[in-house]
PDB file of C-alpha atoms in Angstrom:
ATOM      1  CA  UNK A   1     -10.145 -12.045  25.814  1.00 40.00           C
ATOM      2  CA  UNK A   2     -10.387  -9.555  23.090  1.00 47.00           C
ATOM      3  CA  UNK A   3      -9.755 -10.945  19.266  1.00 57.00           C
ATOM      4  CA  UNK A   4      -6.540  -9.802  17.407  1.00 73.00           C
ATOM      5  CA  UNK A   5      -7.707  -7.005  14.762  1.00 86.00           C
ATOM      6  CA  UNK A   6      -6.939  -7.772  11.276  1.00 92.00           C
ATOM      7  CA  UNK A   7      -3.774  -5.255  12.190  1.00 95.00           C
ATOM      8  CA  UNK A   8      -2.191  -8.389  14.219  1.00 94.00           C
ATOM      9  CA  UNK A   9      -2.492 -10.452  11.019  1.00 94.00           C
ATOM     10  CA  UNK A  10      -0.846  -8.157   9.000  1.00 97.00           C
ATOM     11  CA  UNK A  11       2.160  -6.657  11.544  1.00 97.00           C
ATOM     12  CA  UNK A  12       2.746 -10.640  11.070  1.00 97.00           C
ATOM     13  CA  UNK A  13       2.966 -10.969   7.539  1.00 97.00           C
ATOM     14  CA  UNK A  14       4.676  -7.694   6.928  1.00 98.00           C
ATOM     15  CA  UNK A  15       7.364  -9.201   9.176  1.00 96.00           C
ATOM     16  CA  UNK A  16       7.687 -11.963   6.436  1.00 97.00           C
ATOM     17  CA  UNK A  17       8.136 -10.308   3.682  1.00 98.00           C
ATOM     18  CA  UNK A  18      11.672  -9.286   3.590  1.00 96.00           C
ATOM     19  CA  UNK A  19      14.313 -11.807   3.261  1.00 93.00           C
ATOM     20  CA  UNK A  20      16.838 -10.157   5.116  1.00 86.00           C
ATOM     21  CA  UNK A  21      19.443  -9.701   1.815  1.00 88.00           C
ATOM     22  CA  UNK A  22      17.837  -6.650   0.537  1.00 89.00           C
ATOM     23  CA  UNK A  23      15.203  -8.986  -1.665  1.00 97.00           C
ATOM     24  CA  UNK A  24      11.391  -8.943  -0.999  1.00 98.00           C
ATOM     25  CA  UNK A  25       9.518 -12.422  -1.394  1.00 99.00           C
ATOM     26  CA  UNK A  26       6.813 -11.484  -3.983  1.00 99.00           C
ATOM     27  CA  UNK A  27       4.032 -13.777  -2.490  1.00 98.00           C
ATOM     28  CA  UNK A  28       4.587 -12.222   0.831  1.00 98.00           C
ATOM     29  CA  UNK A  29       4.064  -8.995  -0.730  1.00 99.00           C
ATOM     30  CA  UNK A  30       1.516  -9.807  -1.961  1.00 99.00           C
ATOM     31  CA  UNK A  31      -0.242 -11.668   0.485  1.00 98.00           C
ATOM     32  CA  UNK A  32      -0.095  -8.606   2.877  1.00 98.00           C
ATOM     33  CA  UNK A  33      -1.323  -5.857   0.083  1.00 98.00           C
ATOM     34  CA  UNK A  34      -4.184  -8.371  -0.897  1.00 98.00           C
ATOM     35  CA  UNK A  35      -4.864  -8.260   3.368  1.00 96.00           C
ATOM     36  CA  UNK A  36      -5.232  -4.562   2.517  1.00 97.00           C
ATOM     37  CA  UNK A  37      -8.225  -4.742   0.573  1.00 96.00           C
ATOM     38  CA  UNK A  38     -10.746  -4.935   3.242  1.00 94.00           C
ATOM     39  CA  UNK A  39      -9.097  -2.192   5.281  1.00 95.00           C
ATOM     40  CA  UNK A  40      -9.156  -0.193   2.030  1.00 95.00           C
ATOM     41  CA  UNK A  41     -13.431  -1.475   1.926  1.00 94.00           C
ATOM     42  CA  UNK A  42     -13.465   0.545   5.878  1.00 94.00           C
ATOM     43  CA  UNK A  43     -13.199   3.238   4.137  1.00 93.00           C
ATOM     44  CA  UNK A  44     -16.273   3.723   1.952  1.00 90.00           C
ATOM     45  CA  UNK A  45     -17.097   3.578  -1.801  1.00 89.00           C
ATOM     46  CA  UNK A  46     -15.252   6.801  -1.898  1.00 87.00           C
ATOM     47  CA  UNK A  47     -11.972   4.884  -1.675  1.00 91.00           C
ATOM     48  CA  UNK A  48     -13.157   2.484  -4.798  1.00 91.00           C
ATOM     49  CA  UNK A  49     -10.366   4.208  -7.108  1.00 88.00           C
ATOM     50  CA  UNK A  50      -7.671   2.722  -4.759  1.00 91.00           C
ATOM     51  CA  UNK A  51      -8.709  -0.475  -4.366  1.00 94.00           C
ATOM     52  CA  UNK A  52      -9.079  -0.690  -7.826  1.00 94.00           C
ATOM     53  CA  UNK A  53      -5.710   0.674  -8.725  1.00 94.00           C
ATOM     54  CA  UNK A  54      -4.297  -1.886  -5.678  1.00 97.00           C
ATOM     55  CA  UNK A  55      -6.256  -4.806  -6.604  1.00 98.00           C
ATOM     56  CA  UNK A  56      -5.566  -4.135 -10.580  1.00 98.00           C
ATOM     57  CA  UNK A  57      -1.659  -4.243  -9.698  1.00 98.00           C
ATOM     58  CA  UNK A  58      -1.699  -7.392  -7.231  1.00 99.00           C
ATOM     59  CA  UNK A  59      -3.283  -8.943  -9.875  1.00 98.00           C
ATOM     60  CA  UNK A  60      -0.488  -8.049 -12.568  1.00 98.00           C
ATOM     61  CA  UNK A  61       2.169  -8.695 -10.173  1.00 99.00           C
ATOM     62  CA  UNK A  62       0.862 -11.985  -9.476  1.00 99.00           C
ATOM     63  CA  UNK A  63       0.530 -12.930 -12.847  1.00 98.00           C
ATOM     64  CA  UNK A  64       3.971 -12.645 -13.523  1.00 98.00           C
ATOM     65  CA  UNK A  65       5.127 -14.740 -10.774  1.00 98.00           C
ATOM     66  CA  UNK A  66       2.466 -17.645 -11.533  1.00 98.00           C
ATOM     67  CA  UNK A  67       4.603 -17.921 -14.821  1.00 98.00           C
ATOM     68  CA  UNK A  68       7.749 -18.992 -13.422  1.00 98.00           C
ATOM     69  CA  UNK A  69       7.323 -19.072  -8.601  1.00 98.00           C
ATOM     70  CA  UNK A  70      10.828 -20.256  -8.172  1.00 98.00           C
ATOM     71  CA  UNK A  71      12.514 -17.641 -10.901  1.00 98.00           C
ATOM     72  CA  UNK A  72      10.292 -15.220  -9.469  1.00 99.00           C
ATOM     73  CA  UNK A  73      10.522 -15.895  -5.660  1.00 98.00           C
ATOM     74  CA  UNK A  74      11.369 -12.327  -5.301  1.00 99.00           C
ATOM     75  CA  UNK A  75      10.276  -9.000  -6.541  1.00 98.00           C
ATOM     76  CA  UNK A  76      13.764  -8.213  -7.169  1.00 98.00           C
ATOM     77  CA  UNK A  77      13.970 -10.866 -10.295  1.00 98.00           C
ATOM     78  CA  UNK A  78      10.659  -9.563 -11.821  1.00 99.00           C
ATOM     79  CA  UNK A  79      11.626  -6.081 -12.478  1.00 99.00           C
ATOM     80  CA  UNK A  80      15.638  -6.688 -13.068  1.00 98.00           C
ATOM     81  CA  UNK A  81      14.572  -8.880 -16.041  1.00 98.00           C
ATOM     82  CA  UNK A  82      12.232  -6.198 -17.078  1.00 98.00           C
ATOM     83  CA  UNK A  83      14.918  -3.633 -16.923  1.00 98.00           C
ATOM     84  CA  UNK A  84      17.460  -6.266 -19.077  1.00 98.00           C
ATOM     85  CA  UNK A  85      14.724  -6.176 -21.681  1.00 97.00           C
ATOM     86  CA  UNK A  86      14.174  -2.308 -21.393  1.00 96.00           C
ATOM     87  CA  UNK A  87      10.201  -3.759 -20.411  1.00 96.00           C
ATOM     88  CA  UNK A  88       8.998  -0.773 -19.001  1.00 96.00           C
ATOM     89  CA  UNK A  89       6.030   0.789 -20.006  1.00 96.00           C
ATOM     90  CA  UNK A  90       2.936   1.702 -18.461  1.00 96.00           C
ATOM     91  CA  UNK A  91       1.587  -2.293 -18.166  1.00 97.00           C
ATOM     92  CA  UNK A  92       4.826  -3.614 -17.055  1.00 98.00           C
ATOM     93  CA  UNK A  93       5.148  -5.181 -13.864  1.00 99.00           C
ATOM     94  CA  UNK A  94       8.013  -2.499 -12.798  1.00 99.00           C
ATOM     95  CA  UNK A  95       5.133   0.333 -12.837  1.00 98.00           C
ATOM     96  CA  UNK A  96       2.834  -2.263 -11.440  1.00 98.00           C
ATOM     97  CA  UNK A  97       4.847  -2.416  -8.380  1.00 99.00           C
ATOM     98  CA  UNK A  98       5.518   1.317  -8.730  1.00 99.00           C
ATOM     99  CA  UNK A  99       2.249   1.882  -7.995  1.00 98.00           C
ATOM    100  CA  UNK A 100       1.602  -0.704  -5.835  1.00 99.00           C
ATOM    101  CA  UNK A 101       3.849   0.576  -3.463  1.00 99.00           C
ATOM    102  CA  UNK A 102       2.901   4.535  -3.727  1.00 98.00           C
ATOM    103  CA  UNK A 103      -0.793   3.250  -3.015  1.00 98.00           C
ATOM    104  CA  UNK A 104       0.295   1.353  -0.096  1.00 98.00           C
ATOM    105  CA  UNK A 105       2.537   4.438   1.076  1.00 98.00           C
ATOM    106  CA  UNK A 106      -0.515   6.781   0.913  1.00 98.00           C
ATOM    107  CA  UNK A 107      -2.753   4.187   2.982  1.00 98.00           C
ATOM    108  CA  UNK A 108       0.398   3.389   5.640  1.00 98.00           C
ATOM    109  CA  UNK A 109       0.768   7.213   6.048  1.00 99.00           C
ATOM    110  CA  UNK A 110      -2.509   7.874   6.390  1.00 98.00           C
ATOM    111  CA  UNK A 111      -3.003   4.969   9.593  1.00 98.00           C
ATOM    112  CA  UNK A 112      -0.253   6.651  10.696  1.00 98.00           C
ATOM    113  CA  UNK A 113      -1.805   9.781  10.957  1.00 98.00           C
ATOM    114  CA  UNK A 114      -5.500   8.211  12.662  1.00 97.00           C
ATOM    115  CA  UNK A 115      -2.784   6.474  15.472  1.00 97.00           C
ATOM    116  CA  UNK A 116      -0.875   9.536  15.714  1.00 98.00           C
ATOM    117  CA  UNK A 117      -3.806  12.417  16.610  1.00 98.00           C
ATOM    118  CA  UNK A 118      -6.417  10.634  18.213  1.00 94.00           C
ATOM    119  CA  UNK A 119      -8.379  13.645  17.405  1.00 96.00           C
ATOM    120  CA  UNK A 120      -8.032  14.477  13.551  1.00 98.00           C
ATOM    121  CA  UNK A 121     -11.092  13.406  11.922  1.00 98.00           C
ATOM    122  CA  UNK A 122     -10.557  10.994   9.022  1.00 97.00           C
ATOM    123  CA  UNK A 123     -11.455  13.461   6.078  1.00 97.00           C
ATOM    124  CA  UNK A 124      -8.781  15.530   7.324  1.00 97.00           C
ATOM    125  CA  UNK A 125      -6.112  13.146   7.680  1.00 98.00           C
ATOM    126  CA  UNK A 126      -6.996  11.892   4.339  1.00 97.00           C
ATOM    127  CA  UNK A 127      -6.524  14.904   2.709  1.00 97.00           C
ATOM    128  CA  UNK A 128      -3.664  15.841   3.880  1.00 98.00           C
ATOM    129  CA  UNK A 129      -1.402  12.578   3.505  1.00 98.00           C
ATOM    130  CA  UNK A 130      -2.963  12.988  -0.078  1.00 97.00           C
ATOM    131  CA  UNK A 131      -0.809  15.514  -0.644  1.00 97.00           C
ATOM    132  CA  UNK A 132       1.856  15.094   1.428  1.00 98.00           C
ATOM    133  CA  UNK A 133       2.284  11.336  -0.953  1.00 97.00           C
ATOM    134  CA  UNK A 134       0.022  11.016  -4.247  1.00 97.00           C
ATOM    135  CA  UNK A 135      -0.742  14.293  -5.280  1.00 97.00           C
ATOM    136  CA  UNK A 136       2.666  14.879  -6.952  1.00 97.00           C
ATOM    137  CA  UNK A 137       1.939  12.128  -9.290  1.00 97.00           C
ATOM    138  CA  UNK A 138      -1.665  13.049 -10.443  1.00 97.00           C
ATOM    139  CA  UNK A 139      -2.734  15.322 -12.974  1.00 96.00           C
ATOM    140  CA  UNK A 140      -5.431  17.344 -12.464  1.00 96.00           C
ATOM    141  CA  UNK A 141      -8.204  15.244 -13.829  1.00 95.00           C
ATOM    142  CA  UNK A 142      -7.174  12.311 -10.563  1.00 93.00           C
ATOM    143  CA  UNK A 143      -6.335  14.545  -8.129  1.00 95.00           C
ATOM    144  CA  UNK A 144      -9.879  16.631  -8.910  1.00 94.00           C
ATOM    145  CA  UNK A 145     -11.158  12.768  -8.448  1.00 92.00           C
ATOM    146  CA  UNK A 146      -9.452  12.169  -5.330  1.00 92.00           C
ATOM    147  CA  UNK A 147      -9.989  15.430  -3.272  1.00 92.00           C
ATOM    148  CA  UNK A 148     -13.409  14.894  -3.837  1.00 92.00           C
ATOM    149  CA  UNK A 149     -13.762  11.052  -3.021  1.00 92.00           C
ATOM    150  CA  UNK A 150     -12.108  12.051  -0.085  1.00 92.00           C
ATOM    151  CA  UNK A 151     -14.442  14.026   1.082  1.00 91.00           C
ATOM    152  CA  UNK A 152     -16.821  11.175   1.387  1.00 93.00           C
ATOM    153  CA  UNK A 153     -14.917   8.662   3.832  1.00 96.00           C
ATOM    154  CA  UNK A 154     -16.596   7.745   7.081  1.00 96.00           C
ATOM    155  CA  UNK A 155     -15.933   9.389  10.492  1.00 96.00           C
ATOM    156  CA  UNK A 156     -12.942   7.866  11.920  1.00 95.00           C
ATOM    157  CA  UNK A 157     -14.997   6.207  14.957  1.00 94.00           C
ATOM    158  CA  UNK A 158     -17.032   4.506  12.032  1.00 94.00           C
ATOM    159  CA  UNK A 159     -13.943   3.643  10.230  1.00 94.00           C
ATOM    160  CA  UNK A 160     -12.502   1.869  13.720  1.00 93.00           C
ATOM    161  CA  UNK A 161     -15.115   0.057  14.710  1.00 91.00           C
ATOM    162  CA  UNK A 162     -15.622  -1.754  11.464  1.00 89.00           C
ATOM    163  CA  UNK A 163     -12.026  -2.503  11.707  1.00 87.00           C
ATOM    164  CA  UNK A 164     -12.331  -4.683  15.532  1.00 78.00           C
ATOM    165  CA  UNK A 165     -12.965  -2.828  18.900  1.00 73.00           C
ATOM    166  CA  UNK A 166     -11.859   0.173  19.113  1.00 73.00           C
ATOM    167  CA  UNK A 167      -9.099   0.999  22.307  1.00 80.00           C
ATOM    168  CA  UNK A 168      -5.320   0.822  22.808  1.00 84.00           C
ATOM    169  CA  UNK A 169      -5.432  -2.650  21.553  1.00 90.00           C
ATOM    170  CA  UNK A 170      -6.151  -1.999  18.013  1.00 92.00           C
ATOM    171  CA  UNK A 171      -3.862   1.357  17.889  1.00 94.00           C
ATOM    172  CA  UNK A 172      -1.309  -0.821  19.786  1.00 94.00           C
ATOM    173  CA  UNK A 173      -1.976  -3.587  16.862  1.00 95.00           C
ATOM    174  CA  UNK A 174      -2.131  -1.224  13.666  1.00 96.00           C
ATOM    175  CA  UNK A 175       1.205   0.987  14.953  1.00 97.00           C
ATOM    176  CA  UNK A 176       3.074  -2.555  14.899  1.00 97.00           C
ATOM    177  CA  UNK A 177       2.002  -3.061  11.273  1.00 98.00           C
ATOM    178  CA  UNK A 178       3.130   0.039  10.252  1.00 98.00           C
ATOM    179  CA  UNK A 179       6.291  -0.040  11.600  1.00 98.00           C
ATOM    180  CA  UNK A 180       6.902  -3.477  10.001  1.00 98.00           C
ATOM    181  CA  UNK A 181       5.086  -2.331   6.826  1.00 99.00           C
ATOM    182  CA  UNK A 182       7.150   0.759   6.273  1.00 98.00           C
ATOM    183  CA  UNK A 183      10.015  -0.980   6.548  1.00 97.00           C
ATOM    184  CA  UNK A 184       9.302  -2.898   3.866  1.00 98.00           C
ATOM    185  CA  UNK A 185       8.031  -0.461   1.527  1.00 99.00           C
ATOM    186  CA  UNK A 186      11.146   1.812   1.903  1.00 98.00           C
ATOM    187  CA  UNK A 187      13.173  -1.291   0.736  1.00 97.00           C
ATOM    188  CA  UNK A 188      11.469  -1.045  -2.305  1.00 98.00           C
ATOM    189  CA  UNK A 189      11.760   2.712  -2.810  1.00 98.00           C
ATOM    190  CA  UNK A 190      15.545   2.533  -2.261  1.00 98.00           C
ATOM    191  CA  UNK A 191      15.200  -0.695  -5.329  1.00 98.00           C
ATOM    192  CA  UNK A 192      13.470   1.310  -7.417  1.00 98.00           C
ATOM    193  CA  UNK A 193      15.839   4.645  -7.123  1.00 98.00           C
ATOM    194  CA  UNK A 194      19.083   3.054  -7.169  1.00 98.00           C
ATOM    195  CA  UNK A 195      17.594   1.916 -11.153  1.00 97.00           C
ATOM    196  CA  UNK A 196      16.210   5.341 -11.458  1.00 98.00           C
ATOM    197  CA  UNK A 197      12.660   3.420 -11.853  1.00 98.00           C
ATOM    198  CA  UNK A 198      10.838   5.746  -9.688  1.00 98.00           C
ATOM    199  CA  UNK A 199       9.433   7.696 -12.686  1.00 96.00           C
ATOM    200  CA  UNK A 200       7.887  11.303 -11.503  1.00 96.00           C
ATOM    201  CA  UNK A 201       5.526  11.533 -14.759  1.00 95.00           C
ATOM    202  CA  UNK A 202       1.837  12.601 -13.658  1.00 95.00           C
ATOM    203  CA  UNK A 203      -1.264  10.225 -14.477  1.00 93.00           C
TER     204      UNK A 203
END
């Protein structure tokens, strides 16, 4: 019998993160995005400035919500008291999650892409759900960064098999998460835009 790939875990705890009233429990957020990290390491030192940029906003997130867990159960409360106090600049937790999710987004997309064309090599998908997601946000000093880091990723066999074994299985396992993934980070596009918190300004 063939092991679940880390995609099984994750499809599971994606499914957990809603709470089914339009709120998103922050520790199962974060839980799956911090599940991410290694799936972000499969895909080489070039991918460093993500991971960073993930791990750096898990970490703020989480901060927050080890100040108060019931108050801040959900994500909801941590950025709707940010907004009552007009708390939003570049190291609150309402960009934090901001960028949290557009990171997550650009990863998601790009999966989708590998399970999609069973042929497009990694570099290409890469680049292209770079700009299809991030690249409106970046100014031209990261996005000079990121076209070239992603030049360096893996082949996508490489990329797979450090993942589980390769087959149907894992595709079957990593479409599931991003199905139940997706879902979760369009709730919190649809939170941030109905506050107008889904500031366009380049970085």
């Amino acid at each position: 019998m063939v092991a679940a790939s880390i995609f099984a875990r994750l499809a599971a705890e994606a499914a957990a993160v809603r709470d089914g009233q339009d709120h998103v429990r922050t520790q199962e957020l974060l839980n799956v995005c911090r599940e991410m990290l290694p799936v972000l390491d499969r895909f080489g030192t070039s991918f460093v400035i993500v991971r960073s940029d993930v791990g750096g906003n898990i970490n703020r997130l989480a901060k927050r919500q080890a100040e108060d867990p019931g108050r801040y159960s959900v994500i909801n409360a941590i950025i709707e008291e940010e907004v009552s106090k007009q708390d939003l600049g570049s190291s609150s937790c309402t960009k934090g999650l901001l960028w949290l999710k557009r990171a997550m987004e650009f990863v998601v997309a790009l999966l989708k892409r590998l399970h999609d064309d069973q042929n497009v090599t990694l570099a290409t998908a890469a680049n292209e759900v770079y700009y299809a997601t991030l690249y409106k946000y970046h100014g031209w000093i990261t996005s000079s960064a990121f076209v070239l880091a992603l030049k360096l990723v893996p082949s996508r066999e490489v990329f797979f098999e450090k993942l589980g074994t390769p087959g149907r299985g894992l595709m079957n396992e990593m479409y599931q998460f991003i199905s139940a993934f997706s879902s979760v980070l369009a709730q919190i596009q649809k939170f941030l835009a109905d506050r107008g918190l889904d500031d366009p300004a380049k970085v």
